[in-house]
């Protein structure tokens, strides 16, 4: 009372009484409503002003009835917590919360509203209407007050309550209503649990409000847990999809930062690696399709591992060609050096693969690689039904032309790549190269054959 903890006290006008988080100001009826006689011990007078409501609670009999009611509701809350503890599907959690609220409280209608992550506005997530099939439209004025004050809001007759004269109150003929915030913690409100009665004979008590607040706390924790589980599932699926194209650590960062992949992208400086099997058309004519598929699968598996090992992005396979990128979707210092290191290790790995294939009586593969650096559009293109992450621009075309100019076992890199390397490539020679589709020659460096 008045900030001091008490077990027994006598209250007078203007005293402040706090029960848990709920505060009440004691007001003497004669001062608040002039002309109102004192309420006798035998019960309320018959001449109360219109709109005044007085309720009696029997606490003189040792709290027997009240204690039994509280014990029963505590048992119901414990049972609710048990029911929700095993639920991890959001839809099922919402359904259970609404269902149990209808059993716990004397309500005609129940609505569960959650705050939208983007707009912060409450939206109807689940509802139950004992009076019909129409969705429950919770009055915005009542819902907003419960959210802003973070405490239950109770009204015995919303139609006559000056706080809630909104259109939805009048339209739905709301009488008694109770709205409690879903508090995930002291600061965060997930939404509200709203119940109402369209008859004037079933008002909600303070005990109902306290019960609803406790109920809402249990519901909020369960909803938050279900949302977390679903988000983790989405991130796992997203990460698995991204790992098809990106190194695992890059895929993890992208999956954590983006909830969905949508069309769009940005202009970025990238280093592009383009590799292609020399003479593949002739090989395909002499080999069975199954043998070609198996050998290409082994080849691509080894090449992709090297791309990811050097933190590159796998853009796509084009027949027997491979396109990889450094600098997108995430850029890091040394991207060009990593692309150059990947190209050299790819040629070394191909030599090792060829030695094994020859020992097995299979045909060796000769691969040429082109490297170029420049600006490109990097992002997702396609339709909502099928999106693909890729890079588009002249830098890709030049890398492909440099690959065409590379012989089996060779790497041809542009001067734009060489100038960005921390150390100049050894055993390389400069030449002016005319590329298909370009008028001006390009200064390139050709690595000596490694096989």
Short mmCIF file of N, CA, C and O in Angstrom, two decimals, residues 227-244 248 251-260:
data_model
loop_
_atom_site.label_atom_id
_atom_site.label_comp_id
_atom_site.label_asym_id
_atom_site.label_seq_id
_atom_site.Cartn_x
_atom_site.Cartn_y
_atom_site.Cartn_z
N UNK A 227 7.59 -19.93 -33.34
CA UNK A 227 8.16 -19.06 -34.38
C UNK A 227 9.65 -19.32 -34.55
O UNK A 227 10.17 -19.34 -35.67
N UNK A 228 10.34 -19.51 -33.42
CA UNK A 228 11.78 -19.77 -33.48
C UNK A 228 12.06 -21.09 -34.21
O UNK A 228 12.97 -21.17 -35.04
N UNK A 229 11.29 -22.11 -33.88
CA UNK A 229 11.49 -23.41 -34.53
C UNK A 229 11.25 -23.30 -36.03
O UNK A 229 12.02 -23.82 -36.85
N UNK A 230 10.17 -22.61 -36.43
CA UNK A 230 9.87 -22.46 -37.85
C UNK A 230 10.95 -21.64 -38.55
O UNK A 230 11.33 -21.95 -39.68
N UNK A 231 11.43 -20.59 -37.89
CA UNK A 231 12.50 -19.78 -38.49
C UNK A 231 13.76 -20.61 -38.67
O UNK A 231 14.45 -20.51 -39.68
N UNK A 232 14.06 -21.46 -37.68
CA UNK A 232 15.24 -22.33 -37.78
C UNK A 232 15.09 -23.32 -38.92
O UNK A 232 16.05 -23.60 -39.65
N UNK A 233 13.87 -23.82 -39.10
CA UNK A 233 13.63 -24.74 -40.21
C UNK A 233 13.83 -24.03 -41.56
O UNK A 233 14.47 -24.57 -42.47
N UNK A 234 13.25 -22.81 -41.66
CA UNK A 234 13.40 -22.07 -42.92
C UNK A 234 14.85 -21.76 -43.21
O UNK A 234 15.31 -21.85 -44.35
N UNK A 235 15.58 -21.38 -42.15
CA UNK A 235 16.99 -21.06 -42.34
C UNK A 235 17.78 -22.29 -42.77
O UNK A 235 18.67 -22.21 -43.61
N UNK A 236 17.43 -23.45 -42.20
CA UNK A 236 18.12 -24.69 -42.57
C UNK A 236 17.88 -25.03 -44.03
O UNK A 236 18.80 -25.41 -44.76
N UNK A 237 16.61 -24.89 -44.47
CA UNK A 237 16.29 -25.16 -45.88
C UNK A 237 16.99 -24.16 -46.77
O UNK A 237 17.57 -24.51 -47.81
N UNK A 238 16.93 -22.88 -46.38
CA UNK A 238 17.58 -21.83 -47.16
C UNK A 238 19.08 -22.07 -47.26
O UNK A 238 19.67 -21.96 -48.33
N UNK A 239 19.66 -22.44 -46.13
CA UNK A 239 21.10 -22.68 -46.13
C UNK A 239 21.45 -23.86 -47.02
O UNK A 239 22.45 -23.82 -47.75
N UNK A 240 20.63 -24.91 -46.96
CA UNK A 240 20.89 -26.09 -47.81
C UNK A 240 20.83 -25.71 -49.28
O UNK A 240 21.64 -26.18 -50.09
N UNK A 241 19.87 -24.84 -49.64
CA UNK A 241 19.78 -24.39 -51.03
C UNK A 241 20.99 -23.54 -51.41
O UNK A 241 21.56 -23.69 -52.50
N UNK A 242 21.39 -22.63 -50.52
CA UNK A 242 22.52 -21.76 -50.82
C UNK A 242 23.82 -22.54 -50.92
O UNK A 242 24.72 -22.15 -51.67
N UNK A 243 23.92 -23.63 -50.15
CA UNK A 243 25.17 -24.40 -50.16
C UNK A 243 25.40 -25.10 -51.50
O UNK A 243 26.48 -25.63 -51.73
N UNK A 244 24.38 -25.11 -52.35
CA UNK A 244 24.59 -25.63 -53.70
C UNK A 244 25.46 -24.68 -54.52
O UNK A 244 26.10 -25.09 -55.48
N UNK A 248 30.19 -23.05 -47.49
CA UNK A 248 29.30 -23.27 -46.35
C UNK A 248 29.22 -22.05 -45.44
O UNK A 248 28.15 -21.68 -44.97
N UNK A 251 27.17 -19.44 -47.20
CA UNK A 251 25.76 -19.84 -47.20
C UNK A 251 25.13 -19.58 -45.84
O UNK A 251 23.98 -19.13 -45.76
N UNK A 252 25.86 -19.84 -44.76
CA UNK A 252 25.33 -19.62 -43.42
C UNK A 252 25.04 -18.14 -43.19
O UNK A 252 24.01 -17.77 -42.62
N UNK A 253 25.92 -17.26 -43.64
CA UNK A 253 25.72 -15.81 -43.47
C UNK A 253 24.53 -15.33 -44.27
O UNK A 253 23.71 -14.54 -43.79
N UNK A 254 24.40 -15.81 -45.50
CA UNK A 254 23.28 -15.38 -46.34
C UNK A 254 21.97 -15.87 -45.76
O UNK A 254 20.99 -15.12 -45.68
N UNK A 255 21.92 -17.13 -45.34
CA UNK A 255 20.69 -17.70 -44.79
C UNK A 255 20.26 -16.97 -43.53
O UNK A 255 19.07 -16.77 -43.28
N UNK A 256 21.22 -16.55 -42.72
CA UNK A 256 20.90 -15.87 -41.47
C UNK A 256 20.42 -14.45 -41.71
O UNK A 256 19.59 -13.92 -40.97
N UNK A 257 20.90 -13.81 -42.78
CA UNK A 257 20.58 -12.42 -43.05
C UNK A 257 19.33 -12.25 -43.89
O UNK A 257 18.70 -11.21 -43.87
N UNK A 258 18.94 -13.25 -44.63
CA UNK A 258 17.82 -13.10 -45.55
C UNK A 258 16.77 -14.15 -45.26
O UNK A 258 17.05 -15.34 -45.20
N UNK A 259 15.52 -13.70 -45.08
CA UNK A 259 14.42 -14.62 -44.80
C UNK A 259 13.85 -15.21 -46.08
O UNK A 259 13.17 -16.21 -46.07
N UNK A 260 14.10 -14.59 -47.21
CA UNK A 260 13.59 -15.09 -48.48
C UNK A 260 14.43 -14.53 -49.61
O UNK A 260 15.04 -13.48 -49.47
#
